[in-house]
Structures are given as C-alpha cells and as structure tokens.
CSV table of C-alpha atoms in Angstrom, one decimal:
chain,number,residue,atom,x,y,z
A,1,MET,CA,56.9,123.0,-75.8
A,2,ARG,CA,57.8,121.1,-78.9
A,3,PHE,CA,55.2,121.1,-81.6
A,4,SER,CA,55.3,117.6,-83.1
A,5,PHE,CA,54.0,117.2,-86.6
A,6,LEU,CA,53.5,113.4,-86.9
A,7,ALA,CA,52.5,110.6,-89.2
A,8,PHE,CA,49.7,111.6,-91.6
A,9,GLY,CA,50.6,115.2,-91.5
A,10,LEU,CA,48.2,118.2,-91.6
A,11,ILE,CA,49.8,120.1,-94.5
A,12,GLY,CA,47.5,119.5,-97.5
A,13,THR,CA,44.6,117.2,-97.8
A,14,ALA,CA,45.5,114.8,-100.5
A,15,PHE,CA,46.7,112.1,-98.1
A,16,ALA,CA,44.7,108.9,-97.7
A,17,LEU,CA,43.8,109.0,-94.1
A,18,PRO,CA,42.8,105.8,-92.2
A,19,HIS,CA,39.2,105.0,-91.4
A,20,PRO,CA,38.5,104.6,-88.6
A,21,GLN,CA,41.0,107.0,-87.0
A,22,ASP,CA,43.4,104.8,-85.2
A,23,ILE,CA,45.6,106.6,-82.7
A,24,ASP,CA,49.0,106.9,-84.4
A,25,LEU,CA,51.0,105.0,-81.8
A,26,ASP,CA,54.1,104.8,-84.0
A,27,GLY,CA,54.1,108.6,-84.3
A,28,VAL,CA,53.6,108.9,-80.5
A,29,ALA,CA,56.5,106.6,-79.9
A,30,ALA,CA,58.7,108.7,-82.1
A,31,ALA,CA,57.8,111.9,-80.3
A,32,GLU,CA,59.7,113.3,-77.4
A,33,PRO,CA,59.0,111.5,-74.2
A,34,PRO,CA,57.1,113.2,-71.3
A,35,VAL,CA,59.2,115.1,-68.8
A,36,ILE,CA,58.7,113.4,-65.4
A,37,VAL,CA,59.5,115.4,-62.3
A,38,THR,CA,60.4,114.1,-58.8
A,39,PRO,CA,59.5,116.7,-56.2
A,40,PRO,CA,62.4,117.7,-53.9
A,41,TYR,CA,62.7,116.2,-50.5
A,42,ASP,CA,64.8,118.8,-48.7
A,43,VAL,CA,62.5,121.9,-48.9
A,44,ALA,CA,59.4,123.0,-47.1
A,45,SER,CA,58.0,124.6,-50.3
A,46,ASN,CA,58.9,124.7,-54.0
A,47,ILE,CA,57.3,126.5,-56.9
A,48,PRO,CA,59.0,125.8,-60.2
A,49,SER,CA,59.6,128.5,-62.7
A,50,VAL,CA,56.7,129.0,-65.2
A,51,LEU,CA,57.8,128.1,-68.7
A,52,THR,CA,56.2,129.9,-71.6
A,53,THR,CA,54.6,127.7,-74.3
A,54,THR,CA,55.2,128.4,-77.9
A,55,SER,CA,52.4,128.9,-80.4
A,56,ALA,CA,51.3,125.9,-82.4
A,57,ALA,CA,52.3,125.9,-86.0
A,58,PRO,CA,52.0,123.2,-88.7
A,59,ILE,CA,55.7,122.5,-89.1
A,60,ALA,CA,57.1,119.0,-89.7
A,61,THR,CA,59.7,117.9,-87.2
A,62,ASP,CA,61.4,114.6,-86.6
A,63,GLY,CA,61.1,113.0,-83.1
A,64,PRO,CA,64.0,111.3,-81.4
A,65,ASP,CA,64.6,107.6,-81.8
A,66,SER,CA,64.4,106.8,-78.0
A,67,ARG,CA,61.2,106.6,-76.0
A,68,LYS,CA,63.0,106.6,-72.7
A,69,ARG,CA,61.2,109.1,-70.5
A,70,SER,CA,62.9,112.3,-69.6
A,71,ASP,CA,63.2,112.8,-65.9
A,72,ILE,CA,64.2,115.9,-63.9
A,73,VAL,CA,66.4,114.7,-61.0
A,74,VAL,CA,67.7,117.0,-58.3
A,75,GLU,CA,71.4,116.6,-57.6
A,76,LYS,CA,72.1,115.1,-54.2
A,77,ARG,CA,74.6,116.9,-51.9
A,78,ASP,CA,76.0,116.0,-48.5
A,79,GLY,CA,74.4,118.0,-45.7
A,80,THR,CA,75.8,120.2,-43.0
A,81,CYS,CA,73.8,119.0,-40.0
A,82,ALA,CA,71.8,122.2,-40.1
A,83,ALA,CA,68.4,122.0,-38.5
A,84,GLN,CA,65.5,121.3,-40.9
A,85,PRO,CA,61.9,122.6,-40.5
A,86,ALA,CA,60.2,120.9,-37.6
A,87,GLY,CA,57.6,118.4,-38.8
A,88,SER,CA,53.9,118.7,-37.8
A,89,GLY,CA,53.1,115.0,-37.6
A,90,PRO,CA,53.7,112.5,-34.9
A,91,VAL,CA,57.0,110.5,-34.9
A,92,PRO,CA,56.4,106.8,-34.2
A,93,SER,CA,58.3,105.1,-31.3
A,94,PRO,CA,60.7,103.6,-31.9
A,95,ASP,CA,62.0,106.1,-34.5
A,96,THR,CA,62.6,103.6,-37.3
A,97,VAL,CA,61.6,103.2,-40.9
A,98,ALA,CA,59.7,100.0,-40.1
A,99,ALA,CA,57.7,101.7,-37.3
A,100,PHE,CA,56.9,104.6,-39.6
A,101,GLN,CA,55.8,102.4,-42.4
A,102,SER,CA,53.5,100.3,-40.2
A,103,ASP,CA,52.1,103.0,-38.0
A,104,PRO,CA,48.3,102.6,-38.1
A,105,ASP,CA,47.6,106.1,-37.0
A,106,LEU,CA,49.5,107.6,-39.9
A,107,GLN,CA,47.7,105.4,-42.4
A,108,ALA,CA,44.3,106.2,-40.8
A,109,LEU,CA,44.9,109.8,-41.6
A,110,ALA,CA,45.0,108.9,-45.3
A,111,THR,CA,42.1,106.4,-45.3
A,112,ASN,CA,39.8,108.7,-43.3
A,113,ALA,CA,40.6,111.9,-45.2
A,114,PRO,CA,37.6,113.4,-47.0
A,115,SER,CA,37.6,113.7,-50.8
A,116,PRO,CA,37.4,117.4,-51.6
A,117,TYR,CA,34.3,118.6,-53.4
A,118,GLY,CA,34.9,118.7,-57.2
A,119,TYR,CA,37.7,116.1,-57.0
A,120,ALA,CA,37.7,112.4,-57.7
A,121,SER,CA,40.0,110.0,-55.7
A,122,VAL,CA,42.7,108.4,-57.8
A,123,PHE,CA,44.2,106.2,-55.0
A,124,THR,CA,44.4,106.1,-51.3
A,125,ASN,CA,47.0,105.2,-48.7
A,126,MET,CA,49.8,104.2,-51.0
A,127,ALA,CA,53.4,104.0,-49.9
A,128,ALA,CA,54.8,106.2,-52.7
A,129,SER,CA,54.2,109.7,-54.0
A,130,VAL,CA,53.8,110.4,-57.7
A,131,ASN,CA,56.5,111.3,-60.2
A,132,ALA,CA,54.5,113.1,-62.9
A,133,PRO,CA,54.8,115.7,-65.7
A,134,ASN,CA,53.7,119.3,-65.4
A,135,TYR,CA,54.7,119.6,-61.7
A,136,MET,CA,53.4,122.9,-60.3
A,137,GLY,CA,54.8,123.0,-56.8
A,138,LEU,CA,55.2,121.5,-53.4
A,139,HIS,CA,53.7,122.8,-50.1
A,140,THR,CA,54.3,121.5,-46.6
A,141,LEU,CA,51.1,121.5,-44.6
A,142,THR,CA,50.5,121.5,-40.8
A,143,SER,CA,48.1,118.5,-41.0
A,144,PHE,CA,46.9,115.8,-43.4
A,145,ASP,CA,44.5,118.4,-45.0
A,146,THR,CA,43.1,117.2,-48.3
A,147,LEU,CA,40.7,120.2,-48.4
A,148,GLY,CA,43.6,122.6,-47.9
A,149,CYS,CA,45.7,120.9,-50.6
A,150,ALA,CA,42.7,121.1,-52.9
A,151,ASN,CA,42.4,124.8,-52.2
A,152,LEU,CA,46.0,125.3,-53.2
A,153,CYS,CA,45.3,123.5,-56.4
A,154,ASP,CA,42.2,125.6,-57.0
A,155,ARG,CA,44.2,128.8,-56.6
A,156,ALA,CA,47.0,127.6,-59.0
A,157,SER,CA,46.1,128.4,-62.6
A,158,GLY,CA,46.1,125.2,-64.7
A,159,CYS,CA,46.2,122.8,-61.7
A,160,THR,CA,44.2,119.7,-62.4
A,161,ALA,CA,45.3,117.2,-59.7
A,162,PHE,CA,47.2,117.0,-56.4
A,163,ASN,CA,49.0,114.4,-54.3
A,164,ILE,CA,49.1,114.6,-50.5
A,165,TYR,CA,51.3,112.3,-48.5
A,166,ILE,CA,53.2,111.7,-45.2
A,167,GLU,CA,56.9,111.8,-45.4
A,168,ARG,CA,59.6,110.7,-43.0
A,169,ASP,CA,62.3,113.4,-43.1
A,170,PRO,CA,65.6,114.1,-41.2
A,171,SER,CA,65.5,116.6,-38.4
A,172,VAL,CA,68.9,117.9,-39.5
A,173,SER,CA,70.6,117.9,-42.9
A,174,PRO,CA,72.5,114.6,-42.8
A,175,ASN,CA,76.2,114.6,-43.1
A,176,ALA,CA,78.2,111.4,-43.8
A,177,THR,CA,80.7,112.2,-41.0
A,178,ASN,CA,78.9,114.2,-38.3
A,179,CYS,CA,75.2,113.3,-38.5
A,180,PRO,CA,74.6,110.4,-40.9
A,181,ASN,CA,71.4,109.2,-39.4
A,182,PRO,CA,69.6,111.9,-37.3
A,183,PRO,CA,66.3,111.6,-35.6
A,184,SER,CA,63.3,111.9,-37.9
A,185,VAL,CA,60.4,114.4,-38.3
A,186,THR,CA,57.1,113.7,-40.0
A,187,ASN,CA,55.9,116.1,-42.7
A,188,PHE,CA,52.6,116.4,-44.6
A,189,LYS,CA,53.4,117.2,-48.2
A,190,CYS,CA,51.1,118.5,-50.9
A,191,THR,CA,52.2,118.5,-54.6
A,192,LEU,CA,50.2,120.1,-57.5
A,193,TYR,CA,50.1,119.0,-61.2
A,194,GLY,CA,48.8,120.3,-64.4
A,195,THR,CA,48.0,116.8,-65.8
A,196,PRO,CA,45.6,114.2,-64.4
A,197,LEU,CA,47.3,111.7,-62.1
A,198,THR,CA,47.1,107.8,-62.2
A,199,SER,CA,48.1,105.1,-59.7
A,200,GLY,CA,50.8,104.1,-62.2
A,201,GLU,CA,52.7,107.3,-61.4
A,202,ALA,CA,52.9,106.4,-57.6
A,203,VAL,CA,56.5,105.1,-57.8
A,204,ASN,CA,58.5,107.5,-55.6
A,205,THR,CA,59.1,105.5,-52.4
A,206,GLY,CA,61.8,107.7,-51.0
A,207,GLN,CA,65.6,107.8,-50.9
A,208,TYR,CA,68.6,107.7,-48.7
A,209,ARG,CA,70.4,110.8,-47.5
A,210,ASP,CA,73.6,109.3,-46.2
A,211,SER,CA,72.3,106.7,-43.7
A,212,PHE,CA,69.0,108.3,-43.2
A,213,GLN,CA,66.1,106.7,-45.1
A,214,ILE,CA,63.3,109.0,-46.3
A,215,VAL,CA,60.1,107.0,-46.8
A,216,ILE,CA,56.5,107.8,-47.7
A,217,VAL,CA,53.1,106.5,-46.4
A,218,GLY,CA,49.5,107.6,-46.6
A,219,SER,CA,49.8,108.9,-50.2
A,220,ASN,CA,46.4,110.0,-51.7
A,221,ALA,CA,45.9,111.5,-55.1
A,222,TYR,CA,42.9,113.4,-56.5
A,223,ASN,CA,41.9,114.7,-60.0
A,224,LYS,CA,39.5,117.5,-60.6
A,225,ASN,CA,36.3,116.1,-62.1
A,226,SER,CA,35.3,119.4,-63.6
A,227,PRO,CA,35.6,119.9,-67.4
A,228,PRO,CA,38.4,122.0,-68.9
A,229,PRO,CA,37.6,125.7,-69.4
A,230,ALA,CA,35.8,127.2,-72.4
A,231,ILE,CA,38.0,128.5,-75.3
A,232,SER,CA,37.3,131.8,-77.0
A,233,GLY,CA,35.9,131.3,-80.5
A,234,PHE,CA,34.8,127.7,-79.9
A,235,THR,CA,31.7,126.1,-78.3
A,236,GLY,CA,32.4,123.4,-75.7
A,237,PRO,CA,33.8,121.5,-74.0
A,238,VAL,CA,31.7,118.5,-74.7
A,239,GLU,CA,32.6,115.4,-72.7
A,240,LEU,CA,33.2,112.2,-74.6
A,241,GLY,CA,33.5,108.6,-73.6
A,242,GLY,CA,36.5,108.0,-75.8
A,243,ALA,CA,38.3,109.5,-78.7
A,244,ILE,CA,36.2,110.5,-81.8
A,245,ASN,CA,36.0,107.8,-84.4
A,246,ALA,CA,34.2,109.5,-87.3
A,247,PRO,CA,33.4,108.2,-90.8
A,248,ASN,CA,34.9,111.1,-92.7
A,249,SER,CA,36.3,114.7,-92.5
A,250,TYR,CA,39.4,113.7,-90.4
A,251,MET,CA,42.2,116.1,-91.1
A,252,GLY,CA,45.0,114.6,-89.0
A,253,TYR,CA,46.4,115.2,-85.5
A,254,GLN,CA,48.9,116.9,-83.4
A,255,TYR,CA,50.6,115.4,-80.4
A,256,PHE,CA,52.1,117.3,-77.5
A,257,PRO,CA,54.1,115.3,-74.9
A,258,PHE,CA,53.5,116.5,-71.3
A,259,SER,CA,56.3,118.6,-69.9
A,260,GLN,CA,56.9,121.5,-67.5
A,261,SER,CA,55.5,123.8,-70.2
A,262,GLN,CA,52.7,121.5,-71.5
A,263,GLY,CA,49.9,120.2,-69.3
A,264,PHE,CA,46.4,119.1,-70.1
A,265,ASP,CA,45.2,122.3,-71.9
A,266,PRO,CA,42.8,121.9,-74.8
A,267,ALA,CA,43.6,125.5,-75.8
A,268,THR,CA,46.8,124.0,-77.2
A,269,CYS,CA,44.6,122.0,-79.6
A,270,ALA,CA,42.6,125.1,-80.4
A,271,SER,CA,45.7,126.9,-81.4
A,272,ALA,CA,46.8,124.0,-83.6
A,273,CYS,CA,43.4,123.9,-85.2
A,274,THR,CA,43.5,127.6,-86.0
A,275,ALA,CA,47.1,127.5,-87.2
A,276,GLN,CA,46.2,124.6,-89.5
A,277,THR,CA,43.3,126.5,-91.0
A,278,ALA,CA,45.5,129.5,-91.7
A,279,TYR,CA,48.1,127.4,-93.3
A,280,ASP,CA,45.6,125.6,-95.5
A,281,GLU,CA,44.1,128.9,-96.6
A,282,GLN,CA,47.5,130.0,-97.7
A,283,HIS,CA,48.2,126.8,-99.5
A,284,PRO,CA,44.8,126.0,-101.2
A,285,ASN,CA,44.0,123.4,-103.9
A,286,ALA,CA,44.2,124.2,-107.6
A,287,ASP,CA,40.6,125.4,-107.5
A,288,CYS,CA,41.4,127.7,-104.5
A,289,SER,CA,39.4,125.5,-102.1
A,290,TYR,CA,40.8,124.4,-98.7
A,291,LEU,CA,39.6,122.5,-95.7
A,292,PRO,CA,39.2,124.6,-92.5
A,293,CYS,CA,39.6,122.9,-89.1
A,294,ILE,CA,36.2,123.5,-87.5
A,295,PHE,CA,36.2,120.7,-84.8
A,296,PHE,CA,38.8,119.1,-82.6
A,297,ASN,CA,39.0,116.4,-80.0
A,298,ALA,CA,41.5,116.8,-77.1
A,299,TYR,CA,42.4,114.0,-74.8
A,300,VAL,CA,45.0,112.5,-72.5
A,301,LEU,CA,46.9,109.6,-74.0
A,302,SER,CA,48.4,107.2,-71.4
A,303,GLU,CA,50.8,104.3,-71.9
A,304,ASP,CA,50.3,101.4,-69.4
A,305,GLY,CA,48.4,103.7,-67.1
A,306,VAL,CA,50.9,106.6,-67.1
A,307,PRO,CA,49.8,109.8,-68.9
A,308,GLN,CA,52.1,110.7,-71.8
A,309,GLY,CA,50.7,113.7,-73.6
A,310,LEU,CA,47.9,115.7,-75.2
A,311,TYR,CA,46.5,114.3,-78.4
A,312,CYS,CA,44.6,116.6,-80.7
A,313,SER,CA,42.5,115.2,-83.5
A,314,MET,CA,41.2,117.7,-86.1
A,315,TYR,CA,38.1,117.6,-88.3
A,316,ASN,CA,36.4,119.5,-91.1
A,317,ALA,CA,33.0,118.7,-89.7
A,318,THR,CA,31.4,118.5,-86.2
A,319,TRP,CA,30.6,115.1,-84.6
A,320,ALA,CA,28.3,114.1,-81.8
A,321,PRO,CA,29.5,112.4,-78.6
A,322,SER,CA,28.1,109.1,-79.9
A,323,TYR,CA,31.2,108.9,-82.1
A,324,GLY,CA,33.6,109.0,-79.1
A,325,THR,CA,34.2,105.2,-79.2
A,326,ASN,CA,37.9,104.8,-79.4
A,327,TYR,CA,39.0,104.0,-75.8
A,328,GLY,CA,42.5,102.9,-76.6
A,329,GLN,CA,44.8,100.6,-78.5
A,330,TYR,CA,47.7,98.2,-78.1
A,331,ARG,CA,51.2,98.6,-79.5
A,332,GLY,CA,52.8,95.3,-78.9
A,333,SER,CA,52.4,94.6,-75.2
A,334,ASP,CA,52.0,98.3,-74.4
A,335,ARG,CA,48.5,99.4,-73.7
A,336,TYR,CA,47.5,103.0,-74.7
A,337,THR,CA,44.3,104.4,-73.2
A,338,VAL,CA,42.2,107.5,-73.7
A,339,SER,CA,40.9,109.7,-70.9
A,340,ASP,CA,39.7,113.2,-70.3
A,341,SER,CA,38.4,113.4,-73.8
A,342,TYR,CA,36.6,116.6,-74.9
A,343,SER,CA,35.5,118.1,-78.1
A,344,TYR,CA,35.2,121.8,-79.2
A,345,SER,CA,33.5,123.3,-82.3
A,346,LEU,CA,34.3,126.5,-84.1
A,347,MET,CA,31.6,129.0,-83.3
A,348,SER,CA,31.6,130.7,-86.7
A,349,PRO,CA,32.8,128.2,-89.3
A,350,PRO,CA,33.4,129.5,-92.8
A,351,THR,CA,30.9,128.6,-95.6
A,352,GLN,CA,32.1,125.4,-97.4
A,353,PRO,CA,33.6,124.8,-99.7
A,354,ALA,CA,36.0,127.4,-98.3
A,355,LEU,CA,37.9,129.5,-100.9
A,356,SER,CA,41.2,131.2,-100.3
A,357,PRO,CA,40.6,135.0,-101.0
A,358,SER,CA,44.2,135.4,-102.2
A,359,CYS,CA,44.0,132.6,-104.7
A,360,THR,CA,43.4,132.6,-108.5
A,361,PRO,CA,42.0,129.3,-109.8
A,362,SER,CA,44.3,127.4,-112.2
A,363,GLY,CA,43.3,128.1,-115.8
A,364,ASP,CA,41.8,131.5,-115.2
C-alpha cells in the first residue's frame, strides 16, 4: 500500500486550510490509480495471495502524472484440449452464445434469487461481472446460490461485497488447431471483494479463447449493509450521510487508492491519525503545543460511480453526524461521490492545548 501525503499536508499546522473542507480532487487525481482486477476464467477456484499493508506514516510523496487505472490482466495462452471441470448449470439448446444470452431460465435464476440477510442488492441480472479492486477470490458453486456466496464472504476476513454470475465456459481447454470451439458448460461463479461494489464496475462481458466465446448472464452484486468494525482506542463507527464539513479543527487528509493490499478499512485511517499525532508531538510549535488528531472521517470516494480509494479526513475536535453534508463534487465533467462514510473518535484524547513533553519553549 502506498501512503499518499497530498495537497494541504498534515505536517505542521500553519497552513491555511479551506473552509468548508472540499475533497481535494486534484490531489486524488495525482495519486496512484486503483488497481482493478479481472477474475480468471479458466479455473474453478482462485484465492489471491494476501499482501501485507504498510503502516501509515506522515511522509510526503509525489503521485504519478497519469490517472489511467492500473489493471491486473491474466496472460492468455493457447489450450491443450484438456477437459475442464464439468459445469453445474443447464446448457441451452442450441449450444450458441445467442441462446445462452437469451435463455429465460438462466436469467430467472438471477432475478428470483434471494438477497442474503445483512446484504443490500447493488444490481441484478446484468450481462457482465465486475472488475474491481481488492479482489479476494473466486469460487465455483453448484447452483446459483446467493446465500452460499454470502457465507463465503462472511467467512473471508475483510470481505465487504460479492458478485455471483452465470458463465458460459468451454468444456475443454480450446486449442487453435485441434479444438478451437468446443461444446460449452455452464458455471455458477462467486467472487469476493474487500471494497463496496457499484453497477459501474460491471464491465466484464467475457472474452474469446480461440474461437470459443465466454459470455456472462445473470450477474448479481451485493454489498454488506453492516457498519465496519470497531477500532481499538476509538469510539465508533458512527454512520454519516456524507463527508464531514466542519467549521474548524480540520487538520488535513490522507488518501489511499484501492488495491490488492488496500480495501475499505477505516483502521487504515486510524493508523494515519495516530501517526500524525505522534509526528506533531515530535515537531511542536515554538510554545511546545501541538494539535493531536482526535477524530477522523473514513469514506469511499468514487469517480463516475466506480470506487477509487479510501479518503481519511482528520480533525482536532469531534463532530456530530449533522456535519456530514458533503456528498460529492465535480472535477470538470467527472463526478466524485461519497459513500460508506463513518466517523471515529479517540477514546482518551489528551488535554488541550496538548504540550510535547520533550519540548522546551522558545525563550526559556
């Protein structure tokens, strides 16, 4: 995970910070883009390696000039005609792409599927699966089982959303010479994510493997509607309608683009808040005072409906949910929106004005 120190900066407190706290979209645009993952087609299951996140630290770094999103793409290789896992779903007759895409029975599986308890439906019966950051794994099911897919998400630490869909796959691994377009099988796929999903991420319509066309129908997505977990040393989470827009005490922000090592985890913001307090205590003002971070707002920032990263706003005072009134902004024609916004407050804030114990006031 790259720790981006952007725009106003958090080191020191002498900067003139804007009021109200506009989201720094120029800073976000200069940060690393989110890492978007396309789940593999040619496996029955896939659990990516767990990447270790680094501790937050208030260090200034420059972002790249490009905002082209970073995609993880699996290299395509010609097959060997080896048999692939048998699918559990029905194969339409005739066995064609058009018949699969228009089959009412397959689509009815998606439209009639129950929404699991504790989850909110994002979209139903789309003809594409999601490409999204913080991909946590793929599982092939024996039926269009939204409850089973939700159970897999519940068992995966950090999982906040899942996508379940019906995929037309080859019965053997296609080879350009010997088996370019084999008969199909129908698979039920379940993919897990550590970030909330949106309909704007449903862009994966399939691919060709030699002459065989993989396509997708009956794609449903669900987000957990439970709040994020409690964080040691902080009270919360407190759900907010938007981002905090406070009249004072704003210290700045940290922005963490979503990636395989960074999902929607407010604990990242808590680490940044704690690290900032430690830094400011070590670099106090001339009178030995410093501003501790005692309150932060963590939320998902999306661009044109696609989640981009975790935005952490930090404050030297606590604020009520009534101040959560920033629902998003525009940057040119691009619309940025706020979702999954929560606040946390330090349980035992220092007495203010806080004084650095290792400091001797100037002039003494």
